[in-house]
């Protein structure tokens, strides 16, 4: 993870637009489908049923939570990528899985047709989900797949008129049939309250003739909430799991904030010299620590006895159903000059019968050095076996130093049953950046590398460029000169590149990260080997870059500042 | 007495782990699917010799399974595999399905709901919490205090036998034994490595949240059989409650310390552990007007539900403002309310306090709840009406509730032997009773049930025998479904004679309690019902400085 401090990147801040190209934004599902006037779709993206079966009728539920799928040959790389991501999210949050079809009679075929649409429920035989051009977003694939398993739009609920008003005066003439609501004999809300945050809710200008809202929330607080396309809401997950009787998720996740006195089952190594103890902010610590203790956004964290040489703690037995997991840990290291104290996370191999730790592997990450009284977050993809324990090892007073005053703490440790993103970078003091930036101001990330060695940078306009919608931040990907350039293939085509502003909420599983993606191809951006063409920037630190490709309106600044946990410890994570 | 103490009186009877009837000699594991029940509907039969108290306990335990899991335990017709409850020697069960008639012993002293929940968890395939493979990281067994011949009761099992379903070690599990189990000398036999949990283990109230997660992962369940709803009005979407757009006035969500959209600040109440509630907005009223708050469509799988309702009504003298709750019968297709029947009405000044009303209602399978506030003429602009913590559990409420306000000051001023008498309450059949509470030694709360003189006495059969009386201290936590109330039950029999005779004259012999009067018989109950420390310091037994005693007859 690359980190930025505000002072560091003021040196690379610039003004005005550089050479960058926006990915064409075809809008949300209904905007894309509206281009195809001759469709028979109802509700914007629903293939109407041939007979009026109801979903309350179990006949249109899939009989199993394993639903076979085929990837149509006309799907592009980006569509395939988002469908696979959507499958992964279903496995993370529900017990539904979508294996490749062998010879099953009933199955889903994803195809790239004219727009984004699906039938509702199982039709019998092959049935199509279209992820057409412009529909290549994970949340759209989740949405269309939710139709296919039997769920209508949130604004089609029987009781929707109590929560939203359909402003027919603003609806495009002839499009009124896209705002159907259905009786309880057709839809069942599964006892979930009206969910403004559902990925199945349309946005407020769907099918608008004049740009004015077509869906008006009766409580204005939800006007900007409806239409989110990040991922499942908690209500979506509850609804799916009640419908398909999921007792547990397919992929396993663990999350510990150390708020609970049982500390999620973490146990001390009884054989070493020191302990980790749960520390409640404001209480006096029960281990000898002399430095200033940090506060946190929760009320407690684990504090290391830095007077001891080594203190280990182990998780309970963890399980995984996949090959790679994303380990995330928040840590605080305020060390005295010259201290060699450090923190290691490792995978412990266990006896499958009694769970005893047989061996502790080499660290998957080692954290050392002074971090100046800041909480930091480390994320690393690990390859844990199907059963293991996580070892968190504090090395307090390393020989030959004997330094008092070191403070080491950890918080918010999570393991998600999927790999981490490839790279993260963190921008500190983000409120200050927002407060001092004007439209057109930008900064670049440090040079980062893809797994196969291509150098790149990300450019951010914190309050937007001249091309941005009002109130939106802009973000672009730049191929940049790297150390491997001579041995790589050029142009760098056919790469699926996903940008995210990470929701850093305490429960890693229920986060709603804002993401969007681009595909490197001849039709957007420049993917040739970066030469000296664009070196003439005063603040480029002599880094050679191509022109950028991305989004002039990536995310609303107000969403970053005011919703969920896009800012944590005043850090933005990209 | 807890399970192991009862069973010890009968010798070991071949039981392992205190209350587990071993299967055949082969050491099969519960991970082996053979021992899973094929369905979450398990037929049961009540043995003929079960007493009233055991039957009541089993009924309650079955109800709790339906409230929290997908399990139901219907009466057996002719199914081959079923559970047979019998009052044999002690409390015990096999682990997992055995095939054919499977005994669950609910012997004398085992008739508690939680003990029966525990034995039924064995029957569906769950071992003790302290038998977990990883238990040594959390507790250790002090064999110095255990008869060496009984140490095998503290065996732990390998991961080949038990699966903790990814639930962290659960000190609060109903499957955990208490810290003096099998002690030869009163010394502790189970020591928690973190001393904070020493007094937690061995709870016998009801399922912990970990127990429920484990059952529902083992037998995949995402929605319990009985449907419950709870709303604290904390989140902005207020659980789907909506304003009736056809009436004159509205309710609005008020966030303590955050918002005051109607400039109510000089009137509105504070709440202790949550910050959102609904306030009846009278700022625009011009006369006698009403405002309805309507729930989303609610479902029930039971004929009776318990409605619980927190309210605050600080009215100006003479004000006739009030709150009423209705069950709305709905159109099955579009959910529109067709008619509404009143179930609860609250009028008059209730001071500047939050109060709680609990009422058994009989809602249909699908309905809406309507909460109505009524204002009066615009003279009374200073009336404040608010509601919070509205829940509907899919089971009837207890018979009666007795709230003791200002509990802290009562505790401070009490001395040993002081007693507090509840107001006169009545059973559904018309018998009058009082609850006598004593805070003995400032360490434990004692509670007694006492038959009292009532208006129906001449028309009732006496003595008041064979009634199962359940007395509880109510956990007043904000999520009604996950509460862990402390209960005891007693059966009125000749054992308590003459306390259950018609209370006419001073009874000569006041059995357990000495302060009987002409009006109230001697009480019968428990000297060590609950520790005051648990009341004061754990969960939400104390809320707004009040405790609530529930009585079910």
PDB file of N, CA, C and O in Angstrom, chain A residues 378-437:
ATOM      1  N   UNK A 378      -3.448  -1.746   6.631  1.00  0.00           N
ATOM      2  CA  UNK A 378      -2.686  -2.602   5.733  1.00  0.00           C
ATOM      3  C   UNK A 378      -3.637  -3.624   5.129  1.00  0.00           C
ATOM      4  O   UNK A 378      -4.479  -4.174   5.833  1.00  0.00           O
ATOM      5  N   UNK A 379      -3.509  -3.837   3.835  1.00  0.00           N
ATOM      6  CA  UNK A 379      -4.313  -4.877   3.190  1.00  0.00           C
ATOM      7  C   UNK A 379      -3.386  -5.759   2.397  1.00  0.00           C
ATOM      8  O   UNK A 379      -2.557  -5.252   1.640  1.00  0.00           O
ATOM      9  N   UNK A 380      -3.538  -7.051   2.551  1.00  0.00           N
ATOM     10  CA  UNK A 380      -2.659  -7.953   1.817  1.00  0.00           C
ATOM     11  C   UNK A 380      -3.434  -9.225   1.459  1.00  0.00           C
ATOM     12  O   UNK A 380      -4.224  -9.733   2.254  1.00  0.00           O
ATOM     13  N   UNK A 381      -3.248  -9.660   0.222  1.00  0.00           N
ATOM     14  CA  UNK A 381      -3.863 -10.910  -0.218  1.00  0.00           C
ATOM     15  C   UNK A 381      -3.050 -12.066   0.326  1.00  0.00           C
ATOM     16  O   UNK A 381      -1.825 -12.092   0.185  1.00  0.00           O
ATOM     17  N   UNK A 382      -3.724 -12.991   0.991  1.00  0.00           N
ATOM     18  CA  UNK A 382      -3.036 -14.150   1.544  1.00  0.00           C
ATOM     19  C   UNK A 382      -3.586 -15.408   0.884  1.00  0.00           C
ATOM     20  O   UNK A 382      -4.655 -15.389   0.272  1.00  0.00           O
ATOM     21  N   UNK A 383      -2.829 -16.490   0.988  1.00  0.00           N
ATOM     22  CA  UNK A 383      -3.284 -17.781   0.464  1.00  0.00           C
ATOM     23  C   UNK A 383      -3.338 -18.749   1.627  1.00  0.00           C
ATOM     24  O   UNK A 383      -2.413 -19.523   1.863  1.00  0.00           O
ATOM     25  N   UNK A 384      -4.408 -18.657   2.393  1.00  0.00           N
ATOM     26  CA  UNK A 384      -4.541 -19.491   3.582  1.00  0.00           C
ATOM     27  C   UNK A 384      -5.136 -20.834   3.188  1.00  0.00           C
ATOM     28  O   UNK A 384      -5.882 -20.930   2.210  1.00  0.00           O
ATOM     29  N   UNK A 385      -4.824 -21.873   3.935  1.00  0.00           N
ATOM     30  CA  UNK A 385      -5.470 -23.171   3.682  1.00  0.00           C
ATOM     31  C   UNK A 385      -6.936 -23.122   4.118  1.00  0.00           C
ATOM     32  O   UNK A 385      -7.400 -22.114   4.634  1.00  0.00           O
ATOM     33  N   UNK A 386      -7.638 -24.241   3.938  1.00  0.00           N
ATOM     34  CA  UNK A 386      -9.078 -24.216   4.227  1.00  0.00           C
ATOM     35  C   UNK A 386      -9.357 -24.079   5.726  1.00  0.00           C
ATOM     36  O   UNK A 386     -10.417 -23.619   6.107  1.00  0.00           O
ATOM     37  N   UNK A 387      -8.414 -24.479   6.574  1.00  0.00           N
ATOM     38  CA  UNK A 387      -8.554 -24.277   8.012  1.00  0.00           C
ATOM     39  C   UNK A 387      -7.209 -23.798   8.548  1.00  0.00           C
ATOM     40  O   UNK A 387      -6.179 -24.408   8.251  1.00  0.00           O
ATOM     41  N   UNK A 388      -7.249 -22.749   9.336  1.00  0.00           N
ATOM     42  CA  UNK A 388      -5.987 -22.153   9.804  1.00  0.00           C
ATOM     43  C   UNK A 388      -6.300 -21.232  10.967  1.00  0.00           C
ATOM     44  O   UNK A 388      -7.468 -21.012  11.316  1.00  0.00           O
ATOM     45  N   UNK A 389      -5.262 -20.693  11.563  1.00  0.00           N
ATOM     46  CA  UNK A 389      -5.456 -19.604  12.513  1.00  0.00           C
ATOM     47  C   UNK A 389      -4.596 -18.430  12.066  1.00  0.00           C
ATOM     48  O   UNK A 389      -3.554 -18.627  11.437  1.00  0.00           O
ATOM     49  N   UNK A 390      -5.046 -17.260  12.412  1.00  0.00           N
ATOM     50  CA  UNK A 390      -4.278 -16.061  12.112  1.00  0.00           C
ATOM     51  C   UNK A 390      -3.431 -15.748  13.343  1.00  0.00           C
ATOM     52  O   UNK A 390      -3.940 -15.744  14.466  1.00  0.00           O
ATOM     53  N   UNK A 391      -2.132 -15.533  13.130  1.00  0.00           N
ATOM     54  CA  UNK A 391      -1.236 -15.182  14.238  1.00  0.00           C
ATOM     55  C   UNK A 391      -0.889 -13.705  14.128  1.00  0.00           C
ATOM     56  O   UNK A 391      -0.516 -13.228  13.052  1.00  0.00           O
ATOM     57  N   UNK A 392      -1.076 -12.979  15.227  1.00  0.00           N
ATOM     58  CA  UNK A 392      -0.708 -11.566  15.272  1.00  0.00           C
ATOM     59  C   UNK A 392       0.406 -11.448  16.305  1.00  0.00           C
ATOM     60  O   UNK A 392       0.202 -11.730  17.496  1.00  0.00           O
ATOM     61  N   UNK A 393       1.576 -11.099  15.849  1.00  0.00           N
ATOM     62  CA  UNK A 393       2.785 -11.186  16.662  1.00  0.00           C
ATOM     63  C   UNK A 393       3.347  -9.787  16.870  1.00  0.00           C
ATOM     64  O   UNK A 393       3.663  -9.087  15.894  1.00  0.00           O
ATOM     65  N   UNK A 394       3.430  -9.379  18.117  1.00  0.00           N
ATOM     66  CA  UNK A 394       4.046  -8.098  18.432  1.00  0.00           C
ATOM     67  C   UNK A 394       5.464  -8.315  18.923  1.00  0.00           C
ATOM     68  O   UNK A 394       5.686  -9.111  19.838  1.00  0.00           O
ATOM     69  N   UNK A 395       6.422  -7.653  18.303  1.00  0.00           N
ATOM     70  CA  UNK A 395       7.802  -7.700  18.772  1.00  0.00           C
ATOM     71  C   UNK A 395       8.067  -6.382  19.464  1.00  0.00           C
ATOM     72  O   UNK A 395       8.266  -5.364  18.814  1.00  0.00           O
ATOM     73  N   UNK A 396       8.015  -6.397  20.766  1.00  0.00           N
ATOM     74  CA  UNK A 396       8.049  -5.160  21.534  1.00  0.00           C
ATOM     75  C   UNK A 396       9.444  -4.587  21.628  1.00  0.00           C
ATOM     76  O   UNK A 396       9.828  -3.702  20.880  1.00  0.00           O
ATOM     77  N   UNK A 397      10.243  -5.153  22.505  1.00  0.00           N
ATOM     78  CA  UNK A 397      11.517  -4.535  22.836  1.00  0.00           C
ATOM     79  C   UNK A 397      12.615  -5.364  22.200  1.00  0.00           C
ATOM     80  O   UNK A 397      13.188  -6.239  22.823  1.00  0.00           O
ATOM     81  N   UNK A 398      12.871  -5.086  20.938  1.00  0.00           N
ATOM     82  CA  UNK A 398      13.866  -5.897  20.261  1.00  0.00           C
ATOM     83  C   UNK A 398      15.263  -5.573  20.755  1.00  0.00           C
ATOM     84  O   UNK A 398      15.606  -4.427  20.972  1.00  0.00           O
ATOM     85  N   UNK A 399      16.042  -6.609  20.947  1.00  0.00           N
ATOM     86  CA  UNK A 399      17.428  -6.420  21.318  1.00  0.00           C
ATOM     87  C   UNK A 399      18.158  -5.805  20.139  1.00  0.00           C
ATOM     88  O   UNK A 399      17.838  -6.110  19.014  1.00  0.00           O
ATOM     89  N   UNK A 400      19.184  -5.004  20.320  1.00  0.00           N
ATOM     90  CA  UNK A 400      19.729  -4.620  21.619  1.00  0.00           C
ATOM     91  C   UNK A 400      19.067  -3.378  22.194  1.00  0.00           C
ATOM     92  O   UNK A 400      19.480  -2.882  23.233  1.00  0.00           O
ATOM     93  N   UNK A 401      18.044  -2.867  21.545  1.00  0.00           N
ATOM     94  CA  UNK A 401      17.439  -1.634  22.047  1.00  0.00           C
ATOM     95  C   UNK A 401      16.629  -1.898  23.298  1.00  0.00           C
ATOM     96  O   UNK A 401      16.094  -2.967  23.485  1.00  0.00           O
ATOM     97  N   UNK A 402      16.525  -0.920  24.099  1.00  0.00           N
ATOM     98  CA  UNK A 402      15.685  -1.035  25.285  1.00  0.00           C
ATOM     99  C   UNK A 402      15.022   0.321  25.466  1.00  0.00           C
ATOM    100  O   UNK A 402      15.446   1.136  26.262  1.00  0.00           O
ATOM    101  N   UNK A 403      14.025   0.526  24.666  1.00  0.00           N
ATOM    102  CA  UNK A 403      13.456   1.863  24.574  1.00  0.00           C
ATOM    103  C   UNK A 403      12.050   1.853  25.134  1.00  0.00           C
ATOM    104  O   UNK A 403      11.203   1.069  24.699  1.00  0.00           O
ATOM    105  N   UNK A 404      11.774   2.693  26.084  1.00  0.00           N
ATOM    106  CA  UNK A 404      10.425   2.809  26.609  1.00  0.00           C
ATOM    107  C   UNK A 404       9.663   3.852  25.794  1.00  0.00           C
ATOM    108  O   UNK A 404      10.265   4.700  25.143  1.00  0.00           O
ATOM    109  N   UNK A 405       8.342   3.784  25.867  1.00  0.00           N
ATOM    110  CA  UNK A 405       7.529   4.797  25.210  1.00  0.00           C
ATOM    111  C   UNK A 405       6.967   4.386  23.859  1.00  0.00           C
ATOM    112  O   UNK A 405       6.224   5.132  23.242  1.00  0.00           O
ATOM    113  N   UNK A 406       7.297   3.183  23.391  1.00  0.00           N
ATOM    114  CA  UNK A 406       6.690   2.705  22.147  1.00  0.00           C
ATOM    115  C   UNK A 406       5.225   2.363  22.390  1.00  0.00           C
ATOM    116  O   UNK A 406       4.891   1.764  23.416  1.00  0.00           O
ATOM    117  N   UNK A 407       4.374   2.725  21.449  1.00  0.00           N
ATOM    118  CA  UNK A 407       2.961   2.354  21.532  1.00  0.00           C
ATOM    119  C   UNK A 407       2.588   1.619  20.248  1.00  0.00           C
ATOM    120  O   UNK A 407       2.774   2.149  19.147  1.00  0.00           O
ATOM    121  N   UNK A 408       2.089   0.395  20.399  1.00  0.00           N
ATOM    122  CA  UNK A 408       1.644  -0.395  19.247  1.00  0.00           C
ATOM    123  C   UNK A 408       0.243  -0.915  19.560  1.00  0.00           C
ATOM    124  O   UNK A 408       0.010  -1.490  20.627  1.00  0.00           O
ATOM    125  N   UNK A 409      -0.663  -0.690  18.624  1.00  0.00           N
ATOM    126  CA  UNK A 409      -2.044  -1.157  18.805  1.00  0.00           C
ATOM    127  C   UNK A 409      -2.579  -1.642  17.466  1.00  0.00           C
ATOM    128  O   UNK A 409      -2.089  -1.234  16.413  1.00  0.00           O
ATOM    129  N   UNK A 410      -3.557  -2.533  17.530  1.00  0.00           N
ATOM    130  CA  UNK A 410      -4.247  -2.945  16.302  1.00  0.00           C
ATOM    131  C   UNK A 410      -5.754  -2.874  16.516  1.00  0.00           C
ATOM    132  O   UNK A 410      -6.251  -2.890  17.643  1.00  0.00           O
ATOM    133  N   UNK A 411      -6.473  -2.798  15.413  1.00  0.00           N
ATOM    134  CA  UNK A 411      -7.933  -2.713  15.460  1.00  0.00           C
ATOM    135  C   UNK A 411      -8.468  -3.195  14.109  1.00  0.00           C
ATOM    136  O   UNK A 411      -7.714  -3.305  13.135  1.00  0.00           O
ATOM    137  N   UNK A 412      -9.752  -3.497  14.057  1.00  0.00           N
ATOM    138  CA  UNK A 412     -10.438  -3.786  12.802  1.00  0.00           C
ATOM    139  C   UNK A 412      -9.674  -4.782  11.920  1.00  0.00           C
ATOM    140  O   UNK A 412      -9.248  -4.462  10.812  1.00  0.00           O
ATOM    141  N   UNK A 413      -9.505  -5.984  12.431  1.00  0.00           N
ATOM    142  CA  UNK A 413      -8.847  -7.034  11.654  1.00  0.00           C
ATOM    143  C   UNK A 413      -9.931  -7.830  10.934  1.00  0.00           C
ATOM    144  O   UNK A 413     -10.867  -8.312  11.559  1.00  0.00           O
ATOM    145  N   UNK A 414      -9.811  -7.929   9.616  1.00  0.00           N
ATOM    146  CA  UNK A 414     -10.803  -8.714   8.894  1.00  0.00           C
ATOM    147  C   UNK A 414     -10.120  -9.612   7.875  1.00  0.00           C
ATOM    148  O   UNK A 414      -9.042  -9.306   7.382  1.00  0.00           O
ATOM    149  N   UNK A 415     -10.790 -10.744   7.610  1.00  0.00           N
ATOM    150  CA  UNK A 415     -10.349 -11.635   6.546  1.00  0.00           C
ATOM    151  C   UNK A 415     -11.569 -11.899   5.676  1.00  0.00           C
ATOM    152  O   UNK A 415     -12.562 -12.449   6.147  1.00  0.00           O
ATOM    153  N   UNK A 416     -11.516 -11.448   4.441  1.00  0.00           N
ATOM    154  CA  UNK A 416     -12.611 -11.698   3.506  1.00  0.00           C
ATOM    155  C   UNK A 416     -12.190 -12.813   2.555  1.00  0.00           C
ATOM    156  O   UNK A 416     -11.034 -12.879   2.154  1.00  0.00           O
ATOM    157  N   UNK A 417     -13.150 -13.641   2.191  1.00  0.00           N
ATOM    158  CA  UNK A 417     -12.842 -14.809   1.378  1.00  0.00           C
ATOM    159  C   UNK A 417     -12.764 -14.463  -0.105  1.00  0.00           C
ATOM    160  O   UNK A 417     -13.422 -15.076  -0.955  1.00  0.00           O
ATOM    161  N   UNK A 418     -11.952 -13.481  -0.425  1.00  0.00           N
ATOM    162  CA  UNK A 418     -11.678 -13.104  -1.816  1.00  0.00           C
ATOM    163  C   UNK A 418     -10.377 -12.317  -1.803  1.00  0.00           C
ATOM    164  O   UNK A 418     -10.024 -11.739  -0.772  1.00  0.00           O
ATOM    165  N   UNK A 419      -9.656 -12.284  -2.920  1.00  0.00           N
ATOM    166  CA  UNK A 419      -8.400 -11.525  -2.907  1.00  0.00           C
ATOM    167  C   UNK A 419      -8.650 -10.035  -2.729  1.00  0.00           C
ATOM    168  O   UNK A 419      -9.724  -9.524  -3.045  1.00  0.00           O
ATOM    169  N   UNK A 420      -7.663  -9.330  -2.193  1.00  0.00           N
ATOM    170  CA  UNK A 420      -7.733  -7.872  -2.120  1.00  0.00           C
ATOM    171  C   UNK A 420      -7.646  -7.302  -3.530  1.00  0.00           C
ATOM    172  O   UNK A 420      -7.319  -7.997  -4.483  1.00  0.00           O
ATOM    173  N   UNK A 421      -7.915  -6.036  -3.650  1.00  0.00           N
ATOM    174  CA  UNK A 421      -7.619  -5.355  -4.908  1.00  0.00           C
ATOM    175  C   UNK A 421      -6.102  -5.384  -5.112  1.00  0.00           C
ATOM    176  O   UNK A 421      -5.335  -5.630  -4.184  1.00  0.00           O
ATOM    177  N   UNK A 422      -5.684  -5.093  -6.322  1.00  0.00           N
ATOM    178  CA  UNK A 422      -4.263  -5.247  -6.639  1.00  0.00           C
ATOM    179  C   UNK A 422      -3.398  -4.259  -5.851  1.00  0.00           C
ATOM    180  O   UNK A 422      -2.356  -4.601  -5.313  1.00  0.00           O
ATOM    181  N   UNK A 423      -3.837  -3.010  -5.811  1.00  0.00           N
ATOM    182  CA  UNK A 423      -3.033  -1.957  -5.199  1.00  0.00           C
ATOM    183  C   UNK A 423      -3.955  -0.970  -4.509  1.00  0.00           C
ATOM    184  O   UNK A 423      -5.095  -0.799  -4.929  1.00  0.00           O
ATOM    185  N   UNK A 424      -3.470  -0.381  -3.455  1.00  0.00           N
ATOM    186  CA  UNK A 424      -4.217   0.685  -2.771  1.00  0.00           C
ATOM    187  C   UNK A 424      -3.287   1.867  -2.606  1.00  0.00           C
ATOM    188  O   UNK A 424      -2.081   1.697  -2.445  1.00  0.00           O
ATOM    189  N   UNK A 425      -3.846   3.048  -2.657  1.00  0.00           N
ATOM    190  CA  UNK A 425      -3.066   4.142  -2.105  1.00  0.00           C
ATOM    191  C   UNK A 425      -3.957   5.022  -1.261  1.00  0.00           C
ATOM    192  O   UNK A 425      -5.175   5.073  -1.450  1.00  0.00           O
ATOM    193  N   UNK A 426      -3.319   5.617  -0.276  1.00  0.00           N
ATOM    194  CA  UNK A 426      -4.047   6.305   0.786  1.00  0.00           C
ATOM    195  C   UNK A 426      -3.662   7.769   0.756  1.00  0.00           C
ATOM    196  O   UNK A 426      -2.479   8.099   0.632  1.00  0.00           O
ATOM    197  N   UNK A 427      -4.656   8.627   0.826  1.00  0.00           N
ATOM    198  CA  UNK A 427      -4.387  10.058   0.878  1.00  0.00           C
ATOM    199  C   UNK A 427      -4.775  10.552   2.267  1.00  0.00           C
ATOM    200  O   UNK A 427      -5.931  10.439   2.668  1.00  0.00           O
ATOM    201  N   UNK A 428      -3.799  11.074   2.990  1.00  0.00           N
ATOM    202  CA  UNK A 428      -4.045  11.576   4.342  1.00  0.00           C
ATOM    203  C   UNK A 428      -4.630  12.979   4.314  1.00  0.00           C
ATOM    204  O   UNK A 428      -4.541  13.682   3.300  1.00  0.00           O
ATOM    205  N   UNK A 429      -5.163  13.399   5.430  1.00  0.00           N
ATOM    206  CA  UNK A 429      -5.637  14.779   5.620  1.00  0.00           C
ATOM    207  C   UNK A 429      -6.582  15.201   4.500  1.00  0.00           C
ATOM    208  O   UNK A 429      -6.458  16.282   3.936  1.00  0.00           O
ATOM    209  N   UNK A 430      -7.506  14.342   4.159  1.00  0.00           N
ATOM    210  CA  UNK A 430      -8.294  14.598   2.966  1.00  0.00           C
ATOM    211  C   UNK A 430      -9.253  15.771   3.132  1.00  0.00           C
ATOM    212  O   UNK A 430      -9.531  16.482   2.172  1.00  0.00           O
ATOM    213  N   UNK A 431      -9.724  15.995   4.340  1.00  0.00           N
ATOM    214  CA  UNK A 431     -10.610  17.151   4.540  1.00  0.00           C
ATOM    215  C   UNK A 431      -9.889  18.444   4.205  1.00  0.00           C
ATOM    216  O   UNK A 431     -10.472  19.367   3.612  1.00  0.00           O
ATOM    217  N   UNK A 432      -8.619  18.496   4.579  1.00  0.00           N
ATOM    218  CA  UNK A 432      -7.829  19.695   4.290  1.00  0.00           C
ATOM    219  C   UNK A 432      -7.651  19.862   2.776  1.00  0.00           C
ATOM    220  O   UNK A 432      -7.725  20.966   2.248  1.00  0.00           O
ATOM    221  N   UNK A 433      -7.458  18.747   2.094  1.00  0.00           N
ATOM    222  CA  UNK A 433      -7.322  18.813   0.635  1.00  0.00           C
ATOM    223  C   UNK A 433      -8.609  19.340   0.007  1.00  0.00           C
ATOM    224  O   UNK A 433      -8.584  20.224  -0.854  1.00  0.00           O
ATOM    225  N   UNK A 434      -9.742  18.801   0.475  1.00  0.00           N
ATOM    226  CA  UNK A 434     -11.017  19.251  -0.089  1.00  0.00           C
ATOM    227  C   UNK A 434     -11.224  20.731   0.194  1.00  0.00           C
ATOM    228  O   UNK A 434     -11.701  21.481  -0.667  1.00  0.00           O
ATOM    229  N   UNK A 435     -10.840  21.149   1.402  1.00  0.00           N
ATOM    230  CA  UNK A 435     -11.081  22.544   1.785  1.00  0.00           C
ATOM    231  C   UNK A 435     -10.213  23.510   0.976  1.00  0.00           C
ATOM    232  O   UNK A 435     -10.602  24.652   0.748  1.00  0.00           O
ATOM    233  N   UNK A 436      -9.061  23.061   0.553  1.00  0.00           N
ATOM    234  CA  UNK A 436      -8.133  23.993  -0.115  1.00  0.00           C
ATOM    235  C   UNK A 436      -8.089  23.800  -1.623  1.00  0.00           C
ATOM    236  O   UNK A 436      -7.325  24.476  -2.301  1.00  0.00           O
ATOM    237  N   UNK A 437      -8.877  22.850  -2.157  1.00  0.00           N
ATOM    238  CA  UNK A 437      -8.830  22.614  -3.600  1.00  0.00           C
ATOM    239  C   UNK A 437      -9.911  23.406  -4.323  1.00  0.00           C
ATOM    240  O   UNK A 437     -11.017  23.577  -3.811  1.00  0.00           O
TER     241      UNK A 437
END
